[in-house]
Coordinates of C-alpha atoms and ligand atoms in Angstrom, one line a residue:
X1 CA -8.2 -48.9 19.5
X2 CA -6.3 -51.6 17.7
X3 CA -8.3 -53.6 15.1
X4 CA -8.1 -57.4 15.1
X5 CA -8.0 -59.7 12.1
X6 CA -8.2 -63.5 12.2
X7 CA -6.3 -65.3 9.5
X8 CA -7.6 -68.8 8.9
X9 CA -5.0 -70.8 7.0
X10 CA -1.5 -69.5 7.3
X11 CA 0.1 -70.7 4.0
X12 CA 1.6 -68.6 1.2
X13 CA -1.5 -66.3 1.0
X14 CA -2.6 -66.4 4.7
X15 CA 0.9 -65.6 5.8
X16 CA 1.0 -62.6 3.4
X17 CA -2.3 -61.3 4.8
X18 CA -1.0 -61.7 8.3
X19 CA 2.1 -59.7 7.5
X20 CA 0.3 -56.9 5.7
X21 CA -2.3 -56.5 8.5
X22 CA 0.4 -56.7 11.3
X23 CA 2.6 -54.1 9.6
X24 CA -0.4 -51.8 9.2
X25 CA -0.9 -51.9 13.0
X26 CA -3.6 -54.6 13.3
X27 CA -3.5 -57.2 15.9
X28 CA -3.4 -60.6 14.1
X29 CA -4.6 -64.0 15.2
X30 CA -3.7 -67.0 13.0
X31 CA -5.2 -70.5 13.0
X32 CA -3.5 -73.2 10.9
X33 CA -3.4 -76.9 12.0
X34 CA -0.1 -77.5 10.3
X35 CA 2.7 -77.8 12.9
X36 CA 5.1 -76.2 10.4
X37 CA 2.8 -73.1 10.1
X38 CA 4.7 -71.0 12.8
X39 CA 8.0 -71.4 11.0
X40 CA 6.5 -70.5 7.6
X41 CA 4.7 -67.5 9.1
X42 CA 7.8 -66.1 10.7
X43 CA 9.7 -66.4 7.4
X44 CA 6.9 -64.4 5.6
X45 CA 6.9 -61.8 8.4
X46 CA 10.7 -61.3 8.1
X47 CA 10.4 -60.8 4.3
X48 CA 7.5 -58.4 4.7
X49 CA 9.4 -56.4 7.4
X50 CA 12.2 -55.8 5.0
X51 CA 10.0 -54.9 2.1
X52 CA 6.7 -53.3 3.0
X53 CA 7.6 -50.5 5.3
X54 CA 10.1 -49.1 2.8
X55 CA 7.3 -48.6 0.2
X56 CA 6.1 -45.8 2.5
X57 CA 7.7 -42.4 2.9
X58 CA 6.3 -42.0 6.3
X59 CA 6.5 -44.4 9.3
X60 CA 4.0 -47.1 9.4
X61 CA 2.0 -47.6 12.7
X62 CA 3.6 -49.8 15.3
X63 CA 3.6 -53.4 14.2
X64 CA 0.6 -55.4 15.7
X65 CA 1.2 -58.6 17.6
X66 CA 0.8 -61.9 15.6
X67 CA -0.5 -64.7 17.7
X68 CA -1.0 -68.3 16.7
X69 CA -4.3 -69.7 18.1
X70 CA -5.2 -73.3 18.9
X71 CA -8.7 -73.2 17.2
X72 CA -10.8 -71.3 14.7
X73 CA -13.1 -70.2 17.5
X74 CA -10.2 -68.7 19.5
X75 CA -8.9 -66.9 16.5
X76 CA -12.1 -65.3 15.4
X77 CA -13.6 -64.3 18.8
X78 CA -14.0 -60.5 18.7
X79 CA -12.3 -60.1 15.3
X80 CA -13.2 -57.2 13.0
X81 CA -12.1 -58.9 9.9
X82 CA -11.6 -62.6 9.2
X83 CA -9.6 -63.8 6.2
X84 CA -10.1 -67.4 5.1
X85 CA -7.1 -68.7 3.2
X86 CA -7.4 -72.5 3.4
X87 CA -6.8 -74.8 0.4
X88 CA -8.9 -74.3 -2.7
X89 CA -11.5 -77.0 -2.2
X90 CA -15.2 -76.1 -1.8
X91 CA -15.8 -78.7 0.9
X92 CA -13.0 -77.5 3.1
X93 CA -14.0 -73.9 2.6
X94 CA -17.7 -74.6 3.5
X95 CA -16.6 -76.5 6.7
X96 CA -14.2 -73.7 7.8
X97 CA -16.7 -70.9 7.0
X98 CA -19.3 -72.7 9.1
X99 CA -16.9 -72.9 12.0
X100 CA -15.9 -69.3 11.6
X101 CA -19.6 -68.1 11.6
X102 CA -20.3 -70.2 14.6
X103 CA -17.8 -68.2 16.7
X104 CA -17.2 -64.8 15.1
X105 CA -19.1 -61.5 15.7
X106 CA -22.0 -61.0 13.3
X107 CA -20.7 -57.6 12.3
X108 CA -17.3 -58.8 11.2
X109 CA -16.5 -59.2 7.5
X110 CA -15.3 -62.6 6.3
X111 CA -13.1 -62.3 3.2
X112 CA -12.2 -65.5 1.3
X113 CA -8.9 -65.6 -0.7
X114 CA -10.4 -68.1 -3.1
X115 CA -8.9 -67.8 -6.6
X116 CA -11.8 -69.5 -8.4
X117 CA -15.0 -69.9 -6.4
X118 CA -17.8 -67.4 -6.7
X119 CA -19.1 -65.8 -3.4
X120 CA -22.6 -67.4 -4.0
X121 CA -20.8 -70.8 -3.9
X122 CA -19.1 -69.9 -0.6
X123 CA -22.4 -68.6 0.9
X124 CA -24.3 -71.9 0.2
X125 CA -25.8 -73.0 3.6
X126 CA -24.2 -70.1 5.5
X127 CA -25.6 -68.8 8.7
X128 CA -25.2 -65.1 7.6
X129 CA -24.5 -65.2 3.8
X130 CA -24.0 -61.5 3.4
X131 CA -21.1 -61.6 5.8
X132 CA -19.1 -63.7 3.4
X133 CA -17.4 -62.1 0.4
X134 CA -14.5 -62.9 -1.9
X135 CA -11.4 -60.8 -1.1
X136 CA -8.9 -62.2 -3.6
X137 CA -5.3 -61.0 -3.3
X138 CA -2.1 -61.6 -5.2
X139 CA 1.2 -63.1 -4.1
X140 CA 3.1 -61.5 -2.3
X141 CA 0.0 -60.1 -0.5
X142 CA 2.2 -57.8 1.7
X143 CA 3.4 -55.9 -1.4
X144 CA 0.8 -56.1 -4.2
X145 CA -2.1 -53.8 -3.7
X146 CA -4.8 -55.5 -5.8
X147 CA -7.6 -57.2 -3.9
X148 CA -10.6 -58.3 -6.1
X149 CA -13.7 -57.9 -3.9
X150 CA -16.6 -60.0 -5.2
X151 CA -20.0 -59.8 -3.4
X152 CA -23.6 -60.9 -3.9
X153 CA -26.8 -59.1 -3.3
X154 CA -26.8 -60.8 0.2
X155 CA -24.2 -58.3 1.3
X156 CA -25.5 -54.8 2.3
X157 CA -24.1 -51.6 0.8
X158 CA -22.7 -50.9 4.3
X159 CA -20.9 -54.2 4.4
X160 CA -19.3 -53.6 1.0
X161 CA -18.3 -50.1 1.9
X162 CA -16.7 -51.3 5.2
X163 CA -14.8 -54.0 3.3
X164 CA -13.5 -51.4 0.8
X165 CA -12.5 -49.1 3.6
X166 CA -10.7 -51.8 5.5
X167 CA -8.8 -52.9 2.4
X168 CA -7.8 -49.4 1.5
X169 CA -6.8 -48.8 5.1
X170 CA -4.2 -51.5 4.9
X171 CA -2.8 -50.1 1.7
X172 CA -4.7 -52.3 -0.8
X173 CA -6.6 -51.4 -3.9
X174 CA -10.1 -53.0 -3.6
X175 CA -11.5 -53.7 -7.1
X176 CA -15.2 -54.3 -6.5
X177 CA -16.4 -56.5 -9.4
X178 CA -19.7 -55.8 -11.1
X179 CA -20.7 -59.4 -10.8
X180 CA -19.5 -62.8 -9.9
X181 CA -17.7 -65.1 -12.4
X182 CA -15.5 -68.1 -11.9
X183 CA -11.9 -67.0 -11.1
X184 CA -12.8 -63.2 -11.1
X185 CA -11.0 -61.0 -13.5
X186 CA -7.2 -61.3 -13.1
X187 CA -7.0 -65.1 -12.9
X188 CA -9.1 -65.4 -16.1
X189 CA -6.5 -63.3 -17.9
X190 CA -3.7 -65.2 -16.3
X191 CA -5.2 -68.5 -17.3
X192 CA -5.5 -67.5 -20.9
X193 CA -1.8 -66.6 -20.9
X194 CA -0.9 -69.8 -19.0
X195 CA -2.8 -71.9 -21.5
X196 CA -1.2 -70.4 -24.5
X197 CA 2.3 -70.6 -22.9
X198 CA 1.7 -74.4 -22.3
X199 CA 0.7 -74.8 -26.0
X200 CA 3.8 -73.1 -27.2
X201 CA 5.9 -75.1 -24.8
X202 CA 4.3 -78.4 -25.8
X203 CA 4.7 -77.7 -29.5
X204 CA 8.4 -76.9 -28.9
X205 CA 7.9 -73.4 -30.2
X206 CA 9.5 -71.8 -27.1
X207 CA 11.2 -72.9 -23.8
X208 CA 10.1 -71.7 -20.4
X209 CA 13.0 -69.2 -20.4
X210 CA 12.0 -67.8 -23.8
X211 CA 8.4 -67.4 -22.8
X212 CA 9.5 -65.5 -19.6
X213 CA 11.8 -63.2 -21.6
X214 CA 9.0 -62.5 -24.1
X215 CA 6.9 -61.2 -21.1
X216 CA 9.5 -59.4 -19.0
X217 CA 11.5 -57.8 -21.8
X218 CA 8.4 -56.2 -23.4
X219 CA 4.7 -56.1 -22.7
X220 CA 5.1 -57.1 -19.1
X221 CA 6.7 -53.8 -18.4
X222 CA 4.0 -51.8 -20.2
X223 CA 1.2 -53.8 -18.5
X224 CA 2.6 -53.2 -15.1
X225 CA 2.1 -49.5 -15.4
X226 CA -0.7 -49.0 -18.0
X227 CA -2.5 -52.3 -18.2
X228 CA -3.9 -53.7 -21.4
X229 CA -6.2 -51.2 -22.9
X230 CA -4.2 -48.1 -22.2
X231 CA -1.1 -49.7 -23.7
X232 CA -3.0 -50.6 -26.9
X233 CA -4.5 -47.1 -27.0
X234 CA -1.1 -45.6 -27.4
X235 CA -0.3 -48.1 -30.2
X236 CA -3.3 -46.7 -32.1
X237 CA -1.6 -43.3 -32.1
X238 CA -3.8 -40.3 -32.9
X239 CA -6.5 -42.6 -34.4
X240 CA -6.8 -44.1 -30.9
X241 CA -8.4 -47.2 -29.7
X242 CA -10.9 -47.5 -32.6
X243 CA -8.0 -47.7 -35.0
X244 CA -6.1 -50.3 -32.8
X245 CA -9.2 -52.4 -32.4
X246 CA -10.0 -52.4 -36.1
X247 CA -6.4 -53.2 -37.0
X248 CA -6.0 -56.0 -34.6
X249 CA -9.5 -57.4 -35.2
X250 CA -8.8 -59.7 -38.2
X251 CA -6.0 -61.4 -36.2
X252 CA -8.7 -62.6 -33.8
X253 CA -10.3 -64.5 -36.6
X254 CA -7.2 -66.3 -37.8
X255 CA -6.7 -67.2 -34.9
X256 CA -3.2 -66.8 -33.5
X257 CA -3.9 -68.5 -30.2
X258 CA -4.9 -72.0 -29.0
X259 CA -8.3 -70.5 -28.1
X260 CA -9.9 -72.5 -25.2
X261 CA -8.4 -75.8 -26.1
X262 CA -6.3 -77.1 -23.2
X263 CA -3.1 -79.1 -23.8
X264 CA -3.1 -82.5 -22.2
X265 CA -1.3 -82.0 -18.9
X266 CA 0.5 -85.3 -19.2
X267 CA 3.2 -86.4 -16.8
X268 CA 5.7 -86.0 -19.6
X269 CA 4.6 -82.4 -20.2
X270 CA 4.7 -81.6 -16.5
X271 CA 8.2 -83.2 -16.3
X272 CA 9.4 -81.1 -19.2
X273 CA 8.0 -77.8 -17.9
X274 CA 9.5 -78.5 -14.4
X275 CA 12.8 -79.6 -15.8
X276 CA 13.3 -76.5 -17.9
X277 CA 12.1 -74.2 -15.2
X278 CA 14.6 -75.8 -12.8
X279 CA 17.4 -75.3 -15.3
X280 CA 16.3 -71.7 -15.9
X281 CA 16.4 -70.5 -12.3
X282 CA 17.3 -73.5 -10.1
X283 CA 20.6 -71.8 -9.4
X284 CA 18.7 -69.6 -7.0
X285 CA 16.9 -70.9 -3.9
X286 CA 13.2 -70.0 -3.5
X287 CA 14.2 -67.7 -0.6
X288 CA 16.7 -65.9 -2.9
X289 CA 14.1 -65.7 -5.7
X290 CA 11.6 -64.2 -3.2
X291 CA 14.1 -61.6 -2.1
X292 CA 15.0 -60.7 -5.7
X293 CA 11.2 -60.5 -6.5
X294 CA 10.5 -58.3 -3.5
X295 CA 13.5 -55.9 -4.2
X296 CA 12.4 -55.6 -7.8
X297 CA 8.8 -54.9 -6.9
X298 CA 9.8 -52.3 -4.3
X299 CA 12.0 -50.6 -6.9
X300 CA 9.3 -50.6 -9.6
X301 CA 6.5 -49.5 -7.2
X302 CA 8.6 -46.7 -5.8
X303 CA 9.4 -45.7 -9.4
X304 CA 5.6 -45.5 -10.1
X305 CA 5.1 -43.7 -6.8
X306 CA 7.4 -40.9 -8.1
X307 CA 5.1 -40.6 -11.1
X308 CA 2.0 -40.9 -9.0
X309 CA 0.7 -43.6 -11.3
X310 CA -0.9 -47.0 -11.1
X311 CA 0.2 -48.9 -8.0
X312 CA 2.4 -45.9 -7.1
X313 CA -0.7 -43.7 -6.8
X314 CA -2.1 -46.2 -4.3
X315 CA 1.2 -45.9 -2.2
X316 CA 0.9 -42.1 -2.2
X317 CA -2.7 -42.3 -1.0
X318 CA -1.7 -44.7 1.8
X319 CA 1.1 -42.3 2.9
X320 CA -1.4 -39.4 3.1
X321 CA -3.8 -41.6 5.2
X322 CA -1.0 -42.5 7.6
X323 CA 0.7 -39.2 7.8
X324 CA -2.2 -36.9 8.9
X325 CA -0.9 -33.3 9.5
X326 CA 2.6 -34.4 10.6
X327 CA 1.8 -33.2 14.2
X328 CA 4.5 -30.6 14.7
X329 CA 3.4 -27.3 16.1
X330 CA 5.0 -24.2 17.9
X331 CA 6.8 -23.4 20.1
X332 CA 9.7 -25.3 18.4
X333 CA 11.5 -26.0 21.6
X334 CA 13.4 -28.9 20.1
X335 CA 14.7 -30.2 16.8
X336 CA 11.9 -30.8 14.4
X337 CA 11.2 -34.3 13.2
X338 CA 11.2 -33.9 9.4
X339 CA 11.5 -37.6 8.4
X340 CA 10.4 -40.9 9.9
X341 CA 10.5 -43.9 7.6
X342 CA 11.9 -47.3 6.9
X343 CA 14.9 -47.9 4.6
X344 CA 13.5 -49.3 1.3
X345 CA 15.0 -52.6 0.0
X346 CA 16.2 -50.8 -3.2
X347 CA 18.2 -48.3 -1.1
X348 CA 20.6 -51.0 -0.1
X349 CA 23.9 -51.5 -2.0
X350 CA 26.6 -54.1 -2.5
X351 CA 27.9 -53.5 1.0
X352 CA 24.5 -54.6 2.5
X353 CA 23.6 -51.1 3.9
X354 CA 21.9 -47.9 2.8
X355 CA 23.9 -46.4 -0.1
X356 CA 25.5 -43.0 0.5
X357 CA 23.3 -41.4 -2.2
X358 CA 20.2 -42.3 -0.2
X359 CA 21.4 -40.4 2.8
X360 CA 21.3 -37.3 0.6
X361 CA 17.9 -38.4 -0.6
X362 CA 16.6 -38.8 3.0
X363 CA 18.1 -35.4 3.9
X364 CA 16.6 -33.8 0.7
X365 CA 13.2 -35.2 1.6
X366 CA 13.6 -33.8 5.2
X367 CA 14.5 -30.4 3.7
X368 CA 11.3 -30.5 1.5
X369 CA 9.3 -31.3 4.6
X370 CA 10.8 -28.4 6.5
X371 CA 10.1 -26.1 3.5
X372 CA 6.5 -27.2 3.6
X373 CA 6.3 -26.5 7.4
X374 CA 7.4 -22.9 6.9
X375 CA 5.0 -22.3 4.0
X376 CA 7.2 -23.0 1.0
X377 CA 4.7 -25.5 -0.3
X378 CA 3.3 -26.4 -3.7
X379 CA 1.3 -23.2 -3.8
X380 CA 4.3 -21.0 -3.1
X381 CA 6.4 -22.9 -5.7
X382 CA 3.6 -22.6 -8.3
X383 CA 3.6 -18.8 -7.5
X384 CA 7.3 -18.6 -8.5
X385 CA 9.3 -18.9 -5.3
X386 CA 11.4 -21.8 -3.9
X387 CA 14.6 -22.7 -2.1
X388 CA 17.7 -24.0 -4.0
X389 CA 20.4 -25.9 -2.1
X390 CA 23.8 -24.2 -2.5
X391 CA 26.0 -26.4 -0.3
X392 CA 25.7 -29.8 1.5
X393 CA 28.0 -31.6 3.9
X394 CA 27.1 -35.1 5.0
X395 CA 28.9 -37.2 7.7
X396 CA 28.3 -40.9 7.5
X397 CA 28.6 -42.2 11.1
X398 CA 26.8 -45.5 11.3
X399 CA 25.0 -48.0 9.0
X400 CA 21.4 -48.6 8.3
X401 CA 20.0 -51.8 6.8
X402 CA 16.9 -52.6 4.7
X403 CA 13.7 -52.1 6.8
X404 CA 15.4 -50.1 9.6
X405 CA 13.3 -47.2 10.8
X406 CA 15.2 -43.9 10.4
X407 CA 14.3 -40.6 11.8
X408 CA 15.6 -37.2 10.7
X409 CA 15.6 -34.3 13.2
X410 CA 16.2 -30.8 11.9
X411 CA 17.6 -27.7 13.5
X412 CA 17.4 -24.3 11.8
X413 CA 20.8 -22.6 12.4
X414 CA 19.9 -19.5 10.3
X415 CA 16.8 -18.1 8.6
X416 CA 17.3 -14.6 7.4
X417 CA 16.5 -12.9 4.1
X418 CA 17.0 -15.4 1.3
X419 CA 19.3 -17.5 3.5
X420 CA 18.4 -20.8 5.2
X421 CA 20.9 -22.9 7.0
X422 CA 19.7 -26.3 8.3
X423 CA 21.4 -29.1 10.3
X424 CA 19.8 -32.6 9.9
X425 CA 20.6 -35.5 12.2
X426 CA 19.6 -39.0 11.2
X427 CA 18.9 -41.6 13.9
X428 CA 17.9 -45.2 14.1
X429 CA 16.4 -45.3 17.6
X430 CA 19.0 -43.5 19.7
X431 CA 21.8 -44.4 17.3
X432 CA 23.2 -41.4 15.3
X433 CA 23.6 -42.5 11.7
X434 CA 24.5 -39.4 9.9
X435 CA 24.4 -35.6 9.9
X436 CA 23.6 -33.4 6.9
X437 CA 24.3 -29.6 6.9
X438 CA 22.7 -27.6 4.1
X439 CA 22.8 -24.0 3.1
X440 CA 19.9 -22.9 0.9
X441 CA 18.9 -19.8 -0.9
X442 CA 15.4 -18.6 -1.6
X443 CA 15.1 -17.9 -5.4
X444 CA 12.7 -16.5 -7.9
X445 CA 11.8 -19.3 -10.3
X446 CA 11.4 -16.6 -13.0
X447 CA 14.8 -14.9 -12.7
X448 CA 16.5 -18.0 -11.2
X449 CA 18.3 -15.5 -8.8
X450 CA 18.1 -15.2 -5.0
X451 CA 15.3 -13.1 -3.6
X452 CA 13.6 -12.6 -0.2
X453 CA 10.8 -15.1 0.5
X454 CA 7.3 -14.0 1.3
X455 CA 6.6 -12.2 4.6
X456 CA 4.8 -15.3 5.9
X457 CA 7.7 -17.6 5.1
X458 CA 10.2 -15.2 6.5
X459 CA 8.2 -14.9 9.7
X460 CA 7.8 -18.7 10.2
X461 CA 11.4 -19.3 9.4
X462 CA 12.6 -16.5 11.7
X463 CA 10.4 -17.8 14.6
X464 CA 12.0 -21.3 14.3
X465 CA 15.5 -20.0 13.8
X466 CA 15.2 -17.9 17.0
X467 CA 13.8 -20.8 19.0
X468 CA 16.5 -23.1 17.7
X469 CA 19.2 -20.5 18.4
X470 CA 18.7 -21.2 22.1
X471 CA 19.3 -24.9 21.8
X472 CA 22.7 -26.6 22.2
X473 CA 24.6 -27.0 18.9
X474 CA 25.2 -30.7 18.1
X475 CA 28.7 -31.9 17.3
X476 CA 29.6 -31.6 13.7
X477 CA 28.1 -28.3 12.9
X478 CA 30.3 -26.4 10.5
X479 CA 32.7 -29.3 10.0
X480 CA 34.6 -29.6 6.7
X481 CA 35.5 -32.9 5.0
X482 CA 38.3 -34.8 6.7
X483 CA 38.7 -32.4 9.6
X484 CA 38.2 -34.0 13.1
Ligands
NAD1 N1 -0.9 -69.2 -4.1 C1 -1.4 -68.1 -4.8 O1 -0.7 -67.5 -5.6 C2 -2.8 -67.6 -4.5 C3 -3.1 -66.3 -4.9 C4 -4.4 -65.8 -4.5 C5 -5.3 -66.6 -3.8 N2 -5.0 -67.9 -3.5 C6 -6.0 -68.6 -2.7 O2 -5.6 -68.6 -1.4 C7 -6.1 -69.8 -0.7 C8 -4.9 -70.4 0.0 O3 -3.9 -70.7 -1.0 P1 -2.3 -70.9 -0.6 O4 -1.6 -70.7 -1.8 O5 -2.0 -70.0 0.6 O6 -2.3 -72.4 -0.1 P2 -1.3 -73.0 0.9 O7 -1.4 -74.5 0.7 O8 0.1 -72.4 0.9 O9 -1.9 -72.7 2.3 C9 -3.1 -73.3 2.8 C10 -3.0 -73.4 4.3 O10 -4.2 -73.7 4.9 C11 -3.9 -74.6 6.0 N3 -5.2 -75.4 6.3 C12 -5.6 -76.5 5.8 N4 -6.8 -76.9 6.3 C13 -7.1 -75.9 7.2 C14 -8.1 -75.7 8.1 N5 -9.1 -76.5 8.2 N6 -8.1 -74.6 8.9 C15 -7.1 -73.7 8.8 N7 -6.1 -73.8 8.0 C16 -6.0 -74.9 7.2 C17 -2.8 -75.4 5.5 O11 -2.1 -76.0 6.6 C18 -1.9 -74.4 4.8 O12 -1.0 -73.8 5.6 C19 -6.7 -70.6 -1.8 O13 -8.1 -70.5 -1.8 C20 -6.1 -70.1 -3.1 O14 -6.9 -70.3 -4.2 C21 -3.7 -68.4 -3.8

């Protein structure tokens, strides 16, 4: 059964929540009194459709419907999760939360996107305080996994566990805080950096551009994959974190930073910051900057995914949750679906379509999947046997754009002794995009020479090859380059 989320407030953050939930298969109801909300929401949905599905190496569930509702009551009726994302003013939040609780199921979770308020502040005067918790995401919500979950003792262990499960289920990383503080963890860190940046700007030590370069050319890259403490730990070398802390300690006393003093946010300072920032990146529209940001995030997160690290490990866990057992079983009376995924944003080249090298990547992934199906899995490889590709021929027939769902179907043309001959066809819906014909040899990873696979693999491969031998051969089998 499809789950339903009600998103109350469809601005930058509410729109991002709506997109993430919808792309993870939830049915979404949005309430926002602003007449411009529908247009904004569809813009966020379009960005998310290009970016989020490509983070996954398996197909996401069918996209859930997104419906705009005329009232809070209509949106929250029967909802499993309600996400409040209205402006950051306690009075508005209290009014909206009361309206939500007056109409929503008692068992639903109400998450608030608040950046600064504590859950106990949100729960003041509430009908069912334990139902309300802080679920604080980061922009763009449809790509960044972190969600700070902040609860009070009013929430039961079951409510907290359900909240964590739901957030993990939509591919997020719920970080359940040990206690409540103003602005949670991440925004406290950000505020310290923001304050110091404003000091340096005000004192004409650095421009907005120079401060951005100081972050993105150096520690920003380290922090994105190891955070603060792990990065420092390495700097301490063999002597470790103790050495680093002792060494950097005296600097804290000097001090280097503006501590908690806040620069006067005068009109002149705001003008100067805004002016320099416009000069720095005003040549790009906000839409273009969002696209650049999303493409970079997808590329970085997919890079981390290959290393199974940080945000990339969260992506892998989500793929495993979605994929299940793959669902293909004997009698192999048709080509086997060995790939079903969306084209990632960073697979697209200067021609605006999937780059030729990515076709090989998709076919390579399909071959890996086929190998797993016949038993050439991680355990077999660890035991010293695997397949090496000896020859590949790819035909590029049609284009695929970012976010397009591509499916690879595989026929086994030969599976005998060390030899394996596969023919992959790549489709977008019914449209044939490409074919990939591969000849592989089973090898010993000790001698690096061909050898027969295990009896179990030979048996599985032979069964599929015999079944596929009775199927019609698709056009293009055995073709050489340039020959019609
Ligand atoms: N912008 C960020 O980077 C960010 C990040 C994390 C969390 N947050 C938090 O998310 C919340 C929303 O912030 P935002 O940046 O999306 O703001 P926003 O101004 O972009 O969106 C707020 C939306 O709420 C709507 N709204 C106003 N009154 C409403 C009502 N009574 N019922 C329903 N909708 C109503 C507005 O029309 C608007 O579309 C805030 O609590 C903020 O602290 C923001």
